[in-house]
Amino acid sequence: MVAAPGLGKRSWVLETVVMPAALLGRKIGMTRIFDASGKNLPVTVIQAGPCYVSQIKTAQADGYDAVQLAFEDVKPRNSTIPLIGHDAKAGLSPKWRRREIRVTPEEAGQIQLGQALTVEVFDGVKFVDVVGTSKGKGFAGVMKRWGFKGQPASHGCERKHRSPGTIASRATNRGFSGRPKRGMHMGGHMGDRRVTVRSLELVACDKDRNLILVKGAVPGAKQGLVMVRAAKRLYKRKAKLAKAS
Amino acid sequence: MSDQILQAVEKHYMKDSLPQLCVGDTVDVHVRIVEGNKERVQVFGGVIIRLQGAGLTRSMTVRRIVADEGVERTFPLHSPKVAKIEVKRHGHTRRAKLYYLRQRLGKEQRLRDRRRGLAHLIEPGAEGQDQAAGQEAVASEPATSTAAAGS
């Protein structure tokens, strides 16, 4: 474990593992497991990796240090010539998805182009963050989207039981000169956006099948693309647990 | 594909052998209880009124009467806390969930034993003999033989 200087500006930032402890994967689904004492753990199964390093970005050439991970093969006819060429430069077959992971220059030095990363990058990691795309809910009203209470069922309320109510008056400090305040919660498209769930416990790793089990739920539908990385920050209780190992 | 992987993961955590359980069965569930650093086994006996879930998440709800009060407990079948399940009797049911037992009192709650058919009368032996026995049964008592075929 080496402190990552680029990330270590605040006290709650954890020491990070030397390798880029991040992988792309697919959400497989949820189940439960029992620990030795019979305690029930809700877990999400994620097929993480293997990922391949398709590009290494350096501060000199690109302005910042990062590693680009590529995940899962794609048929060449479903890819494009520029992308096929991009993967070929790293000696890889055409890949389906790519994501960049920021690393420090020292970390970048240890990584080779085309290198494969498997769930072994999570050795010694106790908590992970999972980034995914949430399930789309379509156009949702304010009650579903923002948890508004709606209007009364009776007492003269007609045909507006789920409406948001007033959104601004003519000129108050809540609105501005007769307009609704910026960022006023209204109906609109819900879900289908990038969501990060922080510091989920990493329950188990299956190196043979490239599976990891994390405690709790993960954004998105089954088969959805997720990114798993070592937790960037932990609050006290979990930080203690992580250090104890 | 997802489900196959999930099943493979679940299999790793599942118990190898569980008795075949049906709704309406009378069972004794041996539950591990930890008190301080001591562990003991408590037996909870009753009728299965509900089987729910699949794979690792399969669970059953057992109902029994304690001091004139109905008590229901739900057990995840694959939990290590469930040490053993003994099936005592097979009850005859026409429902998948026996919630109606909650409205019943006293003797009304009893379930008729499931018909065993004639299978237990047939001596384990050559197939020819089995068939002959079956045919005899059909000739003599058609109603019972249907039950035998079903069991």
CSV table of C-alpha atoms in Angstrom, one decimal:
chain,number,residue,atom,x,y,z
A,1,MET,CA,0.0,0.0,0.0
A,2,VAL,CA,1.5,3.3,-1.1
A,3,ALA,CA,-0.2,6.7,-0.6
A,4,ALA,CA,-1.3,8.2,-3.9
A,5,PRO,CA,0.1,11.7,-3.9
A,6,GLY,CA,-2.3,13.0,-6.5
A,7,LEU,CA,-5.3,11.9,-4.5
A,8,GLY,CA,-4.1,12.4,-1.0
A,9,LYS,CA,-5.2,16.0,-0.5
A,10,ARG,CA,-7.9,15.3,2.0
A,11,SER,CA,-7.6,13.3,5.2
A,12,TRP,CA,-10.4,10.9,4.3
A,13,VAL,CA,-8.7,9.7,1.1
A,14,LEU,CA,-7.5,6.2,1.6
A,15,GLU,CA,-4.2,4.9,0.6
A,16,THR,CA,-4.7,3.3,-2.8
A,17,VAL,CA,-3.2,0.1,-4.1
A,18,VAL,CA,-0.4,0.5,-6.5
A,19,MET,CA,-2.1,-1.1,-9.5
A,20,PRO,CA,-5.1,0.7,-10.9
A,21,ALA,CA,-7.6,-1.2,-8.7
A,22,ALA,CA,-10.5,-0.8,-11.1
A,23,LEU,CA,-12.2,-3.0,-13.6
A,24,LEU,CA,-15.1,-2.9,-16.0
A,25,GLY,CA,-17.7,-5.5,-15.7
A,26,ARG,CA,-21.2,-6.7,-16.1
A,27,LYS,CA,-23.9,-6.8,-13.4
A,28,ILE,CA,-25.0,-10.5,-13.1
A,29,GLY,CA,-27.7,-10.2,-10.5
A,30,MET,CA,-28.4,-10.3,-6.8
A,31,THR,CA,-28.7,-13.2,-4.4
A,32,ARG,CA,-27.9,-13.8,-0.8
A,33,ILE,CA,-25.2,-15.6,1.0
A,34,PHE,CA,-24.8,-16.7,4.6
A,35,ASP,CA,-21.7,-16.2,6.7
A,36,ALA,CA,-20.4,-18.8,9.1
A,37,SER,CA,-22.7,-17.5,11.9
A,38,GLY,CA,-25.7,-17.8,9.7
A,39,LYS,CA,-26.0,-14.1,9.1
A,40,ASN,CA,-27.7,-13.2,5.8
A,41,LEU,CA,-25.8,-11.0,3.4
A,42,PRO,CA,-27.5,-9.5,0.3
A,43,VAL,CA,-25.0,-9.6,-2.4
A,44,THR,CA,-24.7,-8.5,-6.0
A,45,VAL,CA,-22.7,-10.7,-8.4
A,46,ILE,CA,-20.5,-8.8,-10.9
A,47,GLN,CA,-18.5,-10.3,-13.6
A,48,ALA,CA,-15.5,-8.1,-13.5
A,49,GLY,CA,-12.9,-8.1,-16.2
A,50,PRO,CA,-10.6,-9.3,-17.6
A,51,CYS,CA,-9.8,-5.9,-18.8
A,52,TYR,CA,-7.0,-4.9,-21.1
A,53,VAL,CA,-4.9,-1.8,-21.1
A,54,SER,CA,-5.7,-0.2,-24.5
A,55,GLN,CA,-3.9,3.1,-23.9
A,56,ILE,CA,-1.6,4.8,-21.4
A,57,LYS,CA,-2.0,8.5,-21.2
A,58,THR,CA,0.9,10.6,-19.8
A,59,ALA,CA,1.0,14.1,-18.5
A,60,GLN,CA,3.6,14.9,-21.1
A,61,ALA,CA,1.6,13.8,-24.1
A,62,ASP,CA,-2.0,14.2,-22.9
A,63,GLY,CA,-1.8,16.6,-19.9
A,64,TYR,CA,-2.7,14.0,-17.3
A,65,ASP,CA,-1.9,10.5,-16.3
A,66,ALA,CA,-4.5,7.8,-17.0
A,67,VAL,CA,-4.9,4.2,-18.1
A,68,GLN,CA,-7.6,3.3,-20.6
A,69,LEU,CA,-9.2,-0.1,-19.9
A,70,ALA,CA,-11.0,-2.1,-22.6
A,71,PHE,CA,-13.5,-4.7,-21.8
A,72,GLU,CA,-15.1,-7.6,-23.8
A,73,ASP,CA,-14.6,-8.5,-27.4
A,74,VAL,CA,-16.8,-7.1,-30.1
A,75,LYS,CA,-17.2,-8.4,-33.7
A,76,PRO,CA,-15.0,-6.2,-36.0
A,77,ARG,CA,-18.0,-5.5,-38.2
A,78,ASN,CA,-19.7,-3.9,-35.2
A,79,SER,CA,-16.8,-1.7,-34.5
A,80,THR,CA,-15.3,1.1,-36.5
A,81,ILE,CA,-12.0,1.2,-38.4
A,82,PRO,CA,-10.6,4.0,-36.1
A,83,LEU,CA,-11.5,2.0,-33.0
A,84,ILE,CA,-10.1,-1.3,-34.4
A,85,GLY,CA,-6.9,0.6,-35.1
A,86,HIS,CA,-6.8,2.0,-31.7
A,87,ASP,CA,-7.1,-1.4,-30.0
A,88,ALA,CA,-4.6,-2.9,-32.5
A,89,LYS,CA,-2.0,-0.4,-31.4
A,90,ALA,CA,-2.1,-2.0,-28.0
A,91,GLY,CA,-2.0,-5.5,-29.6
A,92,LEU,CA,-5.7,-6.2,-28.8
A,93,SER,CA,-8.6,-7.5,-30.7
A,94,PRO,CA,-11.5,-5.1,-31.1
A,95,LYS,CA,-13.1,-4.3,-27.8
A,96,TRP,CA,-16.6,-3.4,-26.7
A,97,ARG,CA,-16.2,-0.7,-24.1
A,98,ARG,CA,-13.4,1.5,-22.8
A,99,ARG,CA,-13.1,3.6,-19.7
A,100,GLU,CA,-10.2,5.8,-18.4
A,101,ILE,CA,-8.9,5.4,-14.9
A,102,ARG,CA,-6.7,8.2,-13.5
A,103,VAL,CA,-3.4,7.0,-12.1
A,104,THR,CA,-0.3,8.5,-10.7
A,105,PRO,CA,2.9,8.7,-12.9
A,106,GLU,CA,4.5,6.0,-10.8
A,107,GLU,CA,1.6,3.7,-11.3
A,108,ALA,CA,1.5,4.4,-15.0
A,109,GLY,CA,5.2,3.3,-15.1
A,110,GLN,CA,4.4,-0.1,-13.9
A,111,ILE,CA,1.7,-0.8,-16.4
A,112,GLN,CA,2.3,-2.1,-19.9
A,113,LEU,CA,0.2,-1.6,-23.0
A,114,GLY,CA,-2.0,-4.6,-23.7
A,115,GLN,CA,-1.6,-5.9,-20.1
A,116,ALA,CA,-4.6,-7.9,-18.8
A,117,LEU,CA,-6.1,-7.0,-15.5
A,118,THR,CA,-8.3,-9.5,-13.6
A,119,VAL,CA,-10.1,-9.5,-10.3
A,120,GLU,CA,-6.6,-10.0,-8.7
A,121,VAL,CA,-6.3,-6.2,-8.7
A,122,PHE,CA,-8.7,-6.3,-5.8
A,123,ASP,CA,-6.4,-8.3,-3.6
A,124,GLY,CA,-6.3,-6.6,-0.2
A,125,VAL,CA,-9.2,-4.3,-1.1
A,126,LYS,CA,-12.1,-4.5,1.4
A,127,PHE,CA,-14.5,-1.8,0.0
A,128,VAL,CA,-15.3,-0.8,-3.6
A,129,ASP,CA,-17.2,1.9,-5.4
A,130,VAL,CA,-19.5,0.7,-8.2
A,131,VAL,CA,-20.4,3.1,-11.1
A,132,GLY,CA,-23.3,2.1,-13.3
A,133,THR,CA,-26.2,3.5,-15.3
A,134,SER,CA,-29.4,3.4,-13.4
A,135,LYS,CA,-32.6,1.9,-14.8
A,136,GLY,CA,-34.6,4.3,-16.9
A,137,LYS,CA,-38.0,5.2,-15.6
A,138,GLY,CA,-39.2,7.4,-18.5
A,139,PHE,CA,-41.0,10.7,-17.8
A,140,ALA,CA,-41.8,10.7,-14.1
A,141,GLY,CA,-43.9,13.1,-12.1
A,142,VAL,CA,-42.7,14.9,-9.1
A,143,MET,CA,-44.1,12.4,-6.6
A,144,LYS,CA,-42.0,9.5,-8.0
A,145,ARG,CA,-39.0,11.6,-9.1
A,146,TRP,CA,-38.5,13.8,-6.1
A,147,GLY,CA,-40.7,12.3,-3.4
A,148,PHE,CA,-43.2,15.2,-3.3
A,149,LYS,CA,-46.3,14.5,-1.2
A,150,GLY,CA,-48.8,15.6,-3.9
A,151,GLN,CA,-52.1,17.2,-3.1
A,152,PRO,CA,-54.9,16.1,-0.8
A,153,ALA,CA,-57.3,13.3,-2.0
A,154,SER,CA,-60.3,15.4,-1.0
A,155,HIS,CA,-61.2,18.7,0.6
A,156,GLY,CA,-62.0,20.2,-2.8
A,157,CYS,CA,-58.9,19.0,-4.7
A,158,GLU,CA,-59.9,18.2,-8.2
A,159,ARG,CA,-57.9,16.4,-10.8
A,160,LYS,CA,-54.5,17.4,-9.4
A,161,HIS,CA,-53.8,14.9,-6.7
A,162,ARG,CA,-50.2,14.2,-8.0
A,163,SER,CA,-49.4,17.7,-9.2
A,164,PRO,CA,-46.4,19.6,-7.7
A,165,GLY,CA,-48.5,22.6,-6.6
A,166,THR,CA,-47.2,26.1,-7.0
A,167,ILE,CA,-43.7,26.4,-8.5
A,168,ALA,CA,-43.3,30.2,-7.9
A,169,SER,CA,-45.2,33.3,-7.2
A,170,ARG,CA,-44.9,36.5,-9.1
A,171,ALA,CA,-41.8,38.1,-7.4
A,172,THR,CA,-40.5,36.4,-4.3
A,173,ASN,CA,-37.2,35.4,-3.1
A,174,ARG,CA,-38.1,31.8,-3.9
A,175,GLY,CA,-38.5,32.5,-7.5
A,176,PHE,CA,-37.0,35.5,-9.3
A,177,SER,CA,-38.9,38.3,-10.9
A,178,GLY,CA,-41.9,36.1,-11.8
A,179,ARG,CA,-39.9,33.0,-12.9
A,180,PRO,CA,-39.5,29.7,-11.2
A,181,LYS,CA,-36.2,29.4,-9.4
A,182,ARG,CA,-33.4,27.6,-11.2
A,183,GLY,CA,-33.2,23.9,-10.4
A,184,MET,CA,-36.9,23.8,-9.2
A,185,HIS,CA,-37.8,20.2,-8.9
A,186,MET,CA,-40.3,19.2,-11.6
A,187,GLY,CA,-41.4,16.2,-13.5
A,188,GLY,CA,-39.1,14.9,-16.2
A,189,HIS,CA,-36.9,12.0,-17.3
A,190,MET,CA,-35.9,9.8,-14.4
A,191,GLY,CA,-33.2,7.2,-14.2
A,192,ASP,CA,-30.9,6.1,-17.0
A,193,ARG,CA,-28.0,8.2,-15.7
A,194,ARG,CA,-24.6,7.6,-14.2
A,195,VAL,CA,-24.9,6.6,-10.6
A,196,THR,CA,-22.0,5.8,-8.2
A,197,VAL,CA,-22.6,3.7,-5.1
A,198,ARG,CA,-19.8,4.2,-2.7
A,199,SER,CA,-17.9,1.9,-0.3
A,200,LEU,CA,-19.7,-1.4,-0.8
A,201,GLU,CA,-18.1,-4.3,1.1
A,202,LEU,CA,-16.3,-6.7,-1.2
A,203,VAL,CA,-17.5,-10.0,0.1
A,204,ALA,CA,-15.8,-12.5,-2.2
A,205,CYS,CA,-13.6,-12.9,-5.3
A,206,ASP,CA,-13.8,-15.8,-7.7
A,207,LYS,CA,-10.6,-15.7,-9.6
A,208,ASP,CA,-11.5,-18.7,-11.9
A,209,ARG,CA,-14.7,-17.2,-13.2
A,210,ASN,CA,-13.8,-13.5,-12.8
A,211,LEU,CA,-16.6,-12.8,-10.4
A,212,ILE,CA,-16.8,-10.6,-7.5
A,213,LEU,CA,-19.6,-10.4,-4.8
A,214,VAL,CA,-20.3,-7.0,-3.3
A,215,LYS,CA,-22.7,-6.4,-0.4
A,216,GLY,CA,-25.8,-4.5,-1.4
A,217,ALA,CA,-27.3,-3.2,-4.5
A,218,VAL,CA,-25.7,-1.9,-7.6
A,219,PRO,CA,-27.2,0.6,-10.1
A,220,GLY,CA,-28.6,-0.7,-13.4
A,221,ALA,CA,-30.2,-3.7,-14.9
A,222,LYS,CA,-28.8,-7.2,-15.1
A,223,GLN,CA,-26.1,-7.4,-17.9
A,224,GLY,CA,-25.5,-3.7,-17.5
A,225,LEU,CA,-22.0,-2.3,-17.8
A,226,VAL,CA,-20.5,-1.3,-14.4
A,227,MET,CA,-17.2,0.0,-13.3
A,228,VAL,CA,-15.8,-1.3,-10.0
A,229,ARG,CA,-12.9,0.4,-8.3
A,230,ALA,CA,-11.3,0.4,-4.9
A,231,ALA,CA,-13.3,2.8,-2.6
A,232,LYS,CA,-12.0,6.3,-3.0
A,233,ARG,CA,-13.0,7.4,0.5
A,234,LEU,CA,-14.4,5.7,3.6
A,235,TYR,CA,-16.0,6.9,6.7
A,236,LYS,CA,-14.7,6.1,10.1
A,237,ARG,CA,-16.2,2.7,10.7
A,238,LYS,CA,-15.4,1.2,7.4
A,239,ALA,CA,-11.9,2.8,7.3
A,240,LYS,CA,-11.1,1.1,10.6
A,241,LEU,CA,-12.3,-2.3,9.1
A,242,ALA,CA,-10.2,-1.7,6.0
A,243,LYS,CA,-7.1,-1.0,8.0
A,244,ALA,CA,-7.5,-3.9,10.3
A,245,SER,CA,-6.8,-6.3,7.5
B,1,MET,CA,-26.2,-16.3,-19.3
B,2,SER,CA,-26.6,-14.1,-16.3
B,3,ASP,CA,-28.9,-16.6,-14.6
B,4,GLN,CA,-26.5,-19.5,-15.3
B,5,ILE,CA,-23.6,-17.7,-13.7
B,6,LEU,CA,-25.8,-16.7,-10.7
B,7,GLN,CA,-26.9,-20.3,-10.3
B,8,ALA,CA,-23.3,-21.5,-10.4
B,9,VAL,CA,-22.4,-18.9,-7.7
B,10,GLU,CA,-25.4,-20.0,-5.6
B,11,LYS,CA,-24.6,-23.6,-5.9
B,12,HIS,CA,-21.3,-23.0,-4.1
B,13,TYR,CA,-23.1,-21.7,-1.0
B,14,MET,CA,-26.1,-24.2,-1.1
B,15,LYS,CA,-26.5,-27.2,1.1
B,16,ASP,CA,-25.9,-30.5,-0.7
B,17,SER,CA,-28.7,-32.5,0.7
B,18,LEU,CA,-32.1,-31.2,1.8
B,19,PRO,CA,-35.1,-33.5,2.2
B,20,GLN,CA,-37.9,-33.0,-0.4
B,21,LEU,CA,-40.3,-30.6,1.2
B,22,CYS,CA,-43.9,-30.0,0.2
B,23,VAL,CA,-46.5,-27.5,1.5
B,24,GLY,CA,-48.6,-29.4,4.1
B,25,ASP,CA,-45.7,-31.5,5.4
B,26,THR,CA,-45.3,-31.7,9.1
B,27,VAL,CA,-41.6,-31.1,9.9
B,28,ASP,CA,-39.2,-30.7,12.8
B,29,VAL,CA,-36.7,-28.0,12.1
B,30,HIS,CA,-33.5,-28.1,14.2
B,31,VAL,CA,-32.3,-24.6,14.7
B,32,ARG,CA,-28.9,-23.7,16.0
B,33,ILE,CA,-29.1,-21.1,18.7
B,34,VAL,CA,-26.0,-19.3,20.0
B,35,GLU,CA,-26.2,-18.0,23.6
B,36,GLY,CA,-23.0,-16.2,24.6
B,37,ASN,CA,-20.4,-18.7,23.5
B,38,LYS,CA,-22.5,-21.7,23.9
B,39,GLU,CA,-24.4,-23.3,21.0
B,40,ARG,CA,-27.5,-25.5,21.3
B,41,VAL,CA,-30.1,-26.9,19.0
B,42,GLN,CA,-33.8,-26.1,19.4
B,43,VAL,CA,-36.5,-28.0,17.6
B,44,PHE,CA,-39.4,-26.1,16.0
B,45,GLY,CA,-42.1,-28.5,14.8
B,46,GLY,CA,-45.1,-27.6,12.7
B,47,VAL,CA,-46.8,-27.6,9.3
B,48,ILE,CA,-45.2,-26.0,6.3
B,49,ILE,CA,-47.7,-23.4,5.1
B,50,ARG,CA,-45.5,-21.7,2.5
B,51,LEU,CA,-42.5,-22.5,0.3
B,52,GLN,CA,-41.1,-19.5,-1.4
B,53,GLY,CA,-38.1,-18.5,-3.5
B,54,ALA,CA,-35.7,-20.6,-5.5
B,55,GLY,CA,-32.1,-21.6,-5.2
B,56,LEU,CA,-30.2,-20.1,-2.3
B,57,THR,CA,-33.1,-17.9,-1.4
B,58,ARG,CA,-35.6,-20.7,-0.9
B,59,SER,CA,-37.4,-20.5,2.4
B,60,MET,CA,-40.3,-22.1,4.2
B,61,THR,CA,-42.8,-20.8,6.7
B,62,VAL,CA,-43.7,-23.3,9.5
B,63,ARG,CA,-46.8,-22.8,11.6
B,64,ARG,CA,-47.3,-24.4,15.0
B,65,ILE,CA,-49.5,-23.8,18.0
B,66,VAL,CA,-47.8,-22.7,21.2
B,67,ALA,CA,-50.0,-22.2,24.2
B,68,ASP,CA,-53.2,-21.7,22.1
B,69,GLU,CA,-51.4,-19.1,20.1
B,70,GLY,CA,-50.4,-19.6,16.4
B,71,VAL,CA,-46.6,-19.1,15.8
B,72,GLU,CA,-45.1,-18.9,12.4
B,73,ARG,CA,-41.4,-18.9,11.7
B,74,THR,CA,-39.8,-18.5,8.3
B,75,PHE,CA,-36.5,-20.4,7.7
B,76,PRO,CA,-34.1,-19.8,4.8
B,77,LEU,CA,-33.5,-23.4,3.9
B,78,HIS,CA,-29.8,-23.0,3.1
B,79,SER,CA,-29.0,-21.0,6.2
B,80,PRO,CA,-26.4,-22.7,8.4
B,81,LYS,CA,-28.6,-21.9,11.4
B,82,VAL,CA,-31.0,-24.6,10.1
B,83,ALA,CA,-29.1,-27.6,11.2
B,84,LYS,CA,-31.5,-30.3,10.1
B,85,ILE,CA,-35.0,-30.7,8.7
B,86,GLU,CA,-37.0,-33.8,9.5
B,87,VAL,CA,-40.1,-34.6,7.6
B,88,LYS,CA,-42.6,-36.3,9.9
B,89,ARG,CA,-45.8,-36.5,7.8
B,90,HIS,CA,-47.0,-35.6,4.3
B,91,GLY,CA,-50.3,-33.7,4.5
B,92,HIS,CA,-52.8,-33.7,1.6
B,93,THR,CA,-53.2,-30.2,0.2
B,94,ARG,CA,-54.9,-28.5,-2.7
B,95,ARG,CA,-53.3,-25.2,-2.3
B,96,ALA,CA,-49.7,-23.9,-2.7
B,97,LYS,CA,-50.1,-21.6,0.3
B,98,LEU,CA,-52.0,-22.8,3.4
B,99,TYR,CA,-52.9,-19.4,4.8
B,100,TYR,CA,-56.4,-20.7,5.5
B,101,LEU,CA,-55.0,-22.6,8.4
B,102,ARG,CA,-54.7,-19.3,10.3
B,103,GLN,CA,-58.5,-19.1,10.4
B,104,ARG,CA,-58.9,-22.6,11.7
B,105,LEU,CA,-59.1,-23.7,15.3
B,106,GLY,CA,-58.3,-26.9,17.1
B,107,LYS,CA,-58.9,-30.1,15.2
B,108,GLU,CA,-59.9,-28.2,12.0
B,109,GLN,CA,-56.2,-27.5,11.5
B,110,ARG,CA,-55.3,-31.1,10.8
B,111,LEU,CA,-54.5,-32.1,7.3
B,112,ARG,CA,-55.4,-35.4,5.9
B,113,ASP,CA,-52.4,-37.6,5.1
B,114,ARG,CA,-51.4,-37.6,1.5
B,115,ARG,CA,-52.4,-40.8,-0.2
B,116,ARG,CA,-49.5,-43.0,-0.6
B,117,GLY,CA,-51.0,-45.0,-3.4
B,118,LEU,CA,-49.9,-48.6,-3.9
B,119,ALA,CA,-46.2,-47.9,-4.5
B,120,HIS,CA,-45.2,-49.1,-1.0
B,121,LEU,CA,-47.0,-52.4,-1.6
B,122,ILE,CA,-44.9,-53.3,-4.6
B,123,GLU,CA,-41.9,-55.4,-3.7
B,124,PRO,CA,-38.7,-53.9,-4.9
B,125,GLY,CA,-37.7,-56.5,-7.6
B,126,ALA,CA,-37.8,-57.2,-11.3
B,127,GLU,CA,-39.7,-54.7,-13.5
B,128,GLY,CA,-42.0,-57.4,-14.8
B,129,GLN,CA,-43.2,-58.1,-11.4
B,130,ASP,CA,-43.8,-54.4,-10.8
B,131,GLN,CA,-45.9,-54.1,-13.9
B,132,ALA,CA,-47.9,-57.1,-13.0
B,133,ALA,CA,-48.7,-55.7,-9.6
B,134,GLY,CA,-49.7,-52.4,-11.2
B,135,GLN,CA,-52.0,-54.1,-13.6
B,136,GLU,CA,-53.7,-56.1,-10.8
B,137,ALA,CA,-54.2,-52.9,-8.9
B,138,VAL,CA,-55.8,-51.3,-12.0
B,139,ALA,CA,-58.2,-54.2,-12.4
B,140,SER,CA,-59.3,-54.3,-8.8
B,141,GLU,CA,-59.3,-50.7,-7.7
B,142,PRO,CA,-59.1,-48.1,-10.4
B,143,ALA,CA,-59.4,-45.0,-8.1
B,144,THR,CA,-56.5,-46.0,-5.9
B,145,SER,CA,-54.2,-46.8,-8.8
B,146,THR,CA,-54.6,-43.3,-10.2
B,147,ALA,CA,-53.2,-42.0,-6.9
B,148,ALA,CA,-50.3,-44.5,-7.3
B,149,ALA,CA,-49.5,-43.2,-10.7
B,150,GLY,CA,-49.5,-39.6,-9.3
B,151,SER,CA,-47.2,-40.3,-6.4
